[in-house]
PDB file of C-alpha atoms in Angstrom:
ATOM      1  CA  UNK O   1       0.000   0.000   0.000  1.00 49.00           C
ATOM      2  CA  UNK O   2       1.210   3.211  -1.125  1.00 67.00           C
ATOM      3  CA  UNK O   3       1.793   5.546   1.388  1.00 90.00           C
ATOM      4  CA  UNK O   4       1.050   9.475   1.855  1.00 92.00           C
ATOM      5  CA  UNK O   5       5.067  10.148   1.296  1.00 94.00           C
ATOM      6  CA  UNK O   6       5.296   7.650  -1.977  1.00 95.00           C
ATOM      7  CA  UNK O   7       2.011   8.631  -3.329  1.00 95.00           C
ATOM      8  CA  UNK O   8       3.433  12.960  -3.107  1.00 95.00           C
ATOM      9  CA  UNK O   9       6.779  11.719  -4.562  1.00 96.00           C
ATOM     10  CA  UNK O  10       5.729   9.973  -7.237  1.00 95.00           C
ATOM     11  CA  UNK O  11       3.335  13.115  -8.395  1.00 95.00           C
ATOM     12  CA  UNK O  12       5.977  15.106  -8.161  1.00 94.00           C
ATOM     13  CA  UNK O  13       8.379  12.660 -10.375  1.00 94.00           C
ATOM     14  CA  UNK O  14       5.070  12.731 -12.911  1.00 95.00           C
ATOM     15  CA  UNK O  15       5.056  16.585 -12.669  1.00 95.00           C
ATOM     16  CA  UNK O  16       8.724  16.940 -13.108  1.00 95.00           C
ATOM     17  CA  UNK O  17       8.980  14.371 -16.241  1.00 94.00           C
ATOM     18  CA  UNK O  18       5.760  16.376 -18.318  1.00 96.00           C
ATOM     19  CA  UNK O  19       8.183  20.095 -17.429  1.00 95.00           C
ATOM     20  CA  UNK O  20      11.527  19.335 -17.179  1.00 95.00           C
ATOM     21  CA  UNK O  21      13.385  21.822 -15.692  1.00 95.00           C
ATOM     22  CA  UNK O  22      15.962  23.544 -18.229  1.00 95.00           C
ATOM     23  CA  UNK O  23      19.783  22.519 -16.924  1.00 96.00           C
ATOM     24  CA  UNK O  24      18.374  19.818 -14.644  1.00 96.00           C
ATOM     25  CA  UNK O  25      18.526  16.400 -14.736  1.00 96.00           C
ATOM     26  CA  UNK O  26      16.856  13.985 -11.955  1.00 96.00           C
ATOM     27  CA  UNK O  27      17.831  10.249 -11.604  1.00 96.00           C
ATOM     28  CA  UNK O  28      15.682   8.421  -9.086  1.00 96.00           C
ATOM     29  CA  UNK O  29      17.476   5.046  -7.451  1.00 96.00           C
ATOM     30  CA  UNK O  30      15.296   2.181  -9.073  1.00 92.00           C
ATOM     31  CA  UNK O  31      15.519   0.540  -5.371  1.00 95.00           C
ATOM     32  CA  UNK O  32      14.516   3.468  -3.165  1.00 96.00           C
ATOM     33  CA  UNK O  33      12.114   6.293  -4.621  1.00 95.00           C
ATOM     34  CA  UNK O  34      13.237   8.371  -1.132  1.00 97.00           C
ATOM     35  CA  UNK O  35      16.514   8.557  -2.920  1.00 97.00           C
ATOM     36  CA  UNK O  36      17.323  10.778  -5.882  1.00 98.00           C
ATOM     37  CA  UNK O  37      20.745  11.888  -7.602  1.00 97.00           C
ATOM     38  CA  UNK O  38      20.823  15.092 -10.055  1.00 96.00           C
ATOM     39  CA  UNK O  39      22.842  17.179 -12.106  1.00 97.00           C
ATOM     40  CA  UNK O  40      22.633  21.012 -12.417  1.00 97.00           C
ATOM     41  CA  UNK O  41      24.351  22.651 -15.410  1.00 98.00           C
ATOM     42  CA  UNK O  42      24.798  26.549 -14.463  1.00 97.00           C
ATOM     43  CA  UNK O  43      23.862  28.736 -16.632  1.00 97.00           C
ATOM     44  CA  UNK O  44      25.882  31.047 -18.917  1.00 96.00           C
ATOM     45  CA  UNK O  45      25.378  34.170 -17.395  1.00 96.00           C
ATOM     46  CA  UNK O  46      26.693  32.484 -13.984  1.00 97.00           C
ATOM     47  CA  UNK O  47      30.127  32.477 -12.064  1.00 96.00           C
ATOM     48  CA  UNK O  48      29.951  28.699 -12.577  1.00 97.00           C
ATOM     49  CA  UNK O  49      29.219  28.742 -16.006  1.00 96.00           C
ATOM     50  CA  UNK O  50      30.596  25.024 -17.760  1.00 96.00           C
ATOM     51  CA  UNK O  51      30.421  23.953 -14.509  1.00 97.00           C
ATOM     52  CA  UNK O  52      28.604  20.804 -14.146  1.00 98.00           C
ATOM     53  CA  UNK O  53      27.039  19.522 -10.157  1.00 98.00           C
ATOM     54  CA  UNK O  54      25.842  16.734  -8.822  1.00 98.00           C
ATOM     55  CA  UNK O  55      23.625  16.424  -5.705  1.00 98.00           C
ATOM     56  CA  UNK O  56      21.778  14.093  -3.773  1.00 98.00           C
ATOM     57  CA  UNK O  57      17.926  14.491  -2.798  1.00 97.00           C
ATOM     58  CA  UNK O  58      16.545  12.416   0.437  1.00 97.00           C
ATOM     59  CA  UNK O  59      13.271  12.200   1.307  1.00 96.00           C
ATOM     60  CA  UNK O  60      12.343  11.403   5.262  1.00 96.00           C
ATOM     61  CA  UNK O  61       9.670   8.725   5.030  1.00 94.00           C
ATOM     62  CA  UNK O  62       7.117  11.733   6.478  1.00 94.00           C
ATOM     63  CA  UNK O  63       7.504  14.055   3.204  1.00 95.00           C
ATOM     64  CA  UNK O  64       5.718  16.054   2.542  1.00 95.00           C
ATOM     65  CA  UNK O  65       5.774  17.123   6.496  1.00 94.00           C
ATOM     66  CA  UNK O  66       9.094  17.424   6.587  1.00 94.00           C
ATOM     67  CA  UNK O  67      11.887  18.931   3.676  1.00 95.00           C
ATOM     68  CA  UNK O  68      13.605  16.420   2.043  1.00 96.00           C
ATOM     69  CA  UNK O  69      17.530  16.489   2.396  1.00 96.00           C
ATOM     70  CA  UNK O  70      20.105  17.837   0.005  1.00 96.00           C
ATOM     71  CA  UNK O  71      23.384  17.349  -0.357  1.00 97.00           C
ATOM     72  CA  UNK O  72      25.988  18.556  -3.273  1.00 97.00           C
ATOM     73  CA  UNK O  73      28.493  16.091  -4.027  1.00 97.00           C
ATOM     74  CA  UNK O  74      30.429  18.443  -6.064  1.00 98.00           C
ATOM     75  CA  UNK O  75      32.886  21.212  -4.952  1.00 97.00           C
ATOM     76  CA  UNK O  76      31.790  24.578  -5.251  1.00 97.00           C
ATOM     77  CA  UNK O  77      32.973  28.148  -4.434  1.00 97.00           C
ATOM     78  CA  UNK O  78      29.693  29.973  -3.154  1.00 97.00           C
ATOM     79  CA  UNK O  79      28.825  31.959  -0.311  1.00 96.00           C
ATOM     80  CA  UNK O  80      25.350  29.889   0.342  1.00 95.00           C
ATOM     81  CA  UNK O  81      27.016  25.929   0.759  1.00 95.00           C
ATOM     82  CA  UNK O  82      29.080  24.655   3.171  1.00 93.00           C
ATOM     83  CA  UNK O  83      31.971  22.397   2.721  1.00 92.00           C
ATOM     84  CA  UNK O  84      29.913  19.279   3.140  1.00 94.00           C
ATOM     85  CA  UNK O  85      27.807  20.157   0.383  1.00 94.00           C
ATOM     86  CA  UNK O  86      24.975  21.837   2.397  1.00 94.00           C
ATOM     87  CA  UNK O  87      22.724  23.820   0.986  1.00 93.00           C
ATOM     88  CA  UNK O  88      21.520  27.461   2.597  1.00 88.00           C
ATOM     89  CA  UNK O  89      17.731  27.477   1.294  1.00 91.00           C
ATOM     90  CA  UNK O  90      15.322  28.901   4.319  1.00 90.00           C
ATOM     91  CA  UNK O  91      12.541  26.631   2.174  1.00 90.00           C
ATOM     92  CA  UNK O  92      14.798  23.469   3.211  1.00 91.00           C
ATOM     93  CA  UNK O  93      14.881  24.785   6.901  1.00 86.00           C
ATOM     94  CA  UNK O  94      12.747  26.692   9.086  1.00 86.00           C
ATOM     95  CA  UNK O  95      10.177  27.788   6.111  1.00 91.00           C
ATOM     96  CA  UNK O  96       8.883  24.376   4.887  1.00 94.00           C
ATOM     97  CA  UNK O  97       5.795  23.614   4.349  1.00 95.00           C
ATOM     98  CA  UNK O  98       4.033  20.819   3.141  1.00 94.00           C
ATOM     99  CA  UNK O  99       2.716  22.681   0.219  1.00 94.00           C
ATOM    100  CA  UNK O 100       6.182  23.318  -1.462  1.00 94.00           C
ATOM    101  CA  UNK O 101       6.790  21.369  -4.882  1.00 94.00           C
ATOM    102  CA  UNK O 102      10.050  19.904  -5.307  1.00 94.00           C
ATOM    103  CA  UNK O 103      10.220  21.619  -8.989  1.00 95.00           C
ATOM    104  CA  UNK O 104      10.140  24.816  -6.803  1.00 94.00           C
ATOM    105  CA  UNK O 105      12.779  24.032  -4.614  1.00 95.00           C
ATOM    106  CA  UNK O 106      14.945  22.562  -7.705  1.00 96.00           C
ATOM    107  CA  UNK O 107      14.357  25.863  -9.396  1.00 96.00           C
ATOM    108  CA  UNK O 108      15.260  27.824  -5.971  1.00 95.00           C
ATOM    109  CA  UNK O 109      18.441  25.897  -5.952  1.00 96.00           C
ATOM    110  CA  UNK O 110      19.429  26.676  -9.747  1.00 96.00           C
ATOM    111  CA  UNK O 111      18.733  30.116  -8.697  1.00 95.00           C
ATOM    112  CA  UNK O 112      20.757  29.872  -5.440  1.00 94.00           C
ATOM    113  CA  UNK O 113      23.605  27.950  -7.542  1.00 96.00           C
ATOM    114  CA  UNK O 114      23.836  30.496 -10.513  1.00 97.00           C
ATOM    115  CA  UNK O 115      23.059  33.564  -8.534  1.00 96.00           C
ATOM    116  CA  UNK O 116      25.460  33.767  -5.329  1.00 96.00           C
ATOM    117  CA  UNK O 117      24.697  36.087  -2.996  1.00 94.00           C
ATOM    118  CA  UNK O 118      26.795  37.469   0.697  1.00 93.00           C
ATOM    119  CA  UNK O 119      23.259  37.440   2.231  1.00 88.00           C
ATOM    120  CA  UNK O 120      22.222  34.620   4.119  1.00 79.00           C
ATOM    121  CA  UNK O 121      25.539  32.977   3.796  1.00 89.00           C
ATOM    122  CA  UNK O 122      26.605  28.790   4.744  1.00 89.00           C
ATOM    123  CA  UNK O 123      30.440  30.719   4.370  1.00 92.00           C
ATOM    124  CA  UNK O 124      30.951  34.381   5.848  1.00 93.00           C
ATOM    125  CA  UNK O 125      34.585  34.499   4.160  1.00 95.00           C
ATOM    126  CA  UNK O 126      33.335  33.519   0.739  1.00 96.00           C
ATOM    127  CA  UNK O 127      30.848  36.475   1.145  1.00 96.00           C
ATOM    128  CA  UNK O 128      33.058  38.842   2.402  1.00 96.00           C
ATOM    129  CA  UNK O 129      35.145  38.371  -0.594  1.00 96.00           C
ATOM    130  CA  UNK O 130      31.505  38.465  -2.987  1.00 97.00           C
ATOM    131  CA  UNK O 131      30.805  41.812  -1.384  1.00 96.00           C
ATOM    132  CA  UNK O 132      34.318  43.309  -0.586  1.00 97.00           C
ATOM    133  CA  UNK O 133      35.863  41.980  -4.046  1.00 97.00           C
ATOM    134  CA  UNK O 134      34.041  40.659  -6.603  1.00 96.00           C
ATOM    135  CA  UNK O 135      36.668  39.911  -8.961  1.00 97.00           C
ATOM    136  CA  UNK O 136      38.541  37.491  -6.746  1.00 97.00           C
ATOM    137  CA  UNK O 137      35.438  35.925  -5.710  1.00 97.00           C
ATOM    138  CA  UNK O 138      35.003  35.374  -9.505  1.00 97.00           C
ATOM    139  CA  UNK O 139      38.502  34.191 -10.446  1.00 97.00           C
ATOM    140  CA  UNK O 140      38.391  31.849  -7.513  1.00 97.00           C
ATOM    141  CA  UNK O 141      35.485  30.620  -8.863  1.00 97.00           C
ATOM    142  CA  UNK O 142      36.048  30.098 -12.173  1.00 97.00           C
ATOM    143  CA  UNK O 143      39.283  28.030 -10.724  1.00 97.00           C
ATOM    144  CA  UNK O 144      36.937  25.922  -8.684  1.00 98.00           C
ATOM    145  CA  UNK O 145      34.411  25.212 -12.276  1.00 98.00           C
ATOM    146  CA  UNK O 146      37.615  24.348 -13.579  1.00 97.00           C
ATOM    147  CA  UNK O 147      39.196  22.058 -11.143  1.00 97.00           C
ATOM    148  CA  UNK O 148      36.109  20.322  -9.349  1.00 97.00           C
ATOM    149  CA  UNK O 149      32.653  21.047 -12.000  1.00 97.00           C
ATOM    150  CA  UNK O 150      33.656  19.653 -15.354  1.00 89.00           C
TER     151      UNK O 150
END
């Protein structure tokens, strides 16, 4: 029997297969619907552009209660994720609700991704150096694209 959690996920997969989102892909483990892997491609106008990342999406077995999990598995040099890959999104946090789609949290994370920001940050050096000076925050990460994103 299908439960509340597998019966949301599953419309959500439906929703997100009829609009795919532009620059996203979403792989779903074929043992464990809870579980999915993805890949954002930043956009061209972004710091990260030709950068390619990989994250990991976990959903607690009370979605849509609670916010699923996510974790980037690849390296990136931005104010808003932590060295572990840790996302700062308020919507993943203290402003869930069970209402919230997961294509609008992927596209709040493609946002996040190509459009860093010192507010808010996961790092307060990396936005120091956004707000104090931009153009080593953008050489350092175009180095980062480079060596960890492609």
């Amino acid at each position: 029997m299908a439960t509340v959690s597998t019966k949301r996920i599953n419309k959500e997969l439906a929703d997100l297969n009829k609009n795919p989102l532009a620059g996203l892909t979403i792989d779903v483990n074929e043992d464990n619907i809870y579980e999915w892997s993805g890949q954002i491609k930043a956009a061209a106008d972004s710091p990260y552009k030709g950068g390619t990342y990989h994250f990991n999406l976990v959903f607690p077995k009370d979605f849509p209660f609670r916010a699923p999990a996510v974790t980037f598995k690849t390296k990136i040099y931005h104010p808003g994720f932590d060295e572990e890959g840790h996302i700062c999104i308020p919507v993943l946090r203290d402003q869930w609700k069970p209402t919230v789609t997961i294509p609008a949290i992927l596209r709040t994370i493609q946002d996040k991704l190509n459009n860093p920001s010192p507010e808010d940050p996961f790092d307060p050096e990396i936005a120091a150096l956004l707000r104090d000076n931009k153009t080593k925050f953008l050489s350092t990460a175009k180095e980062w694209v480079k060596k960890y994103a492609q």
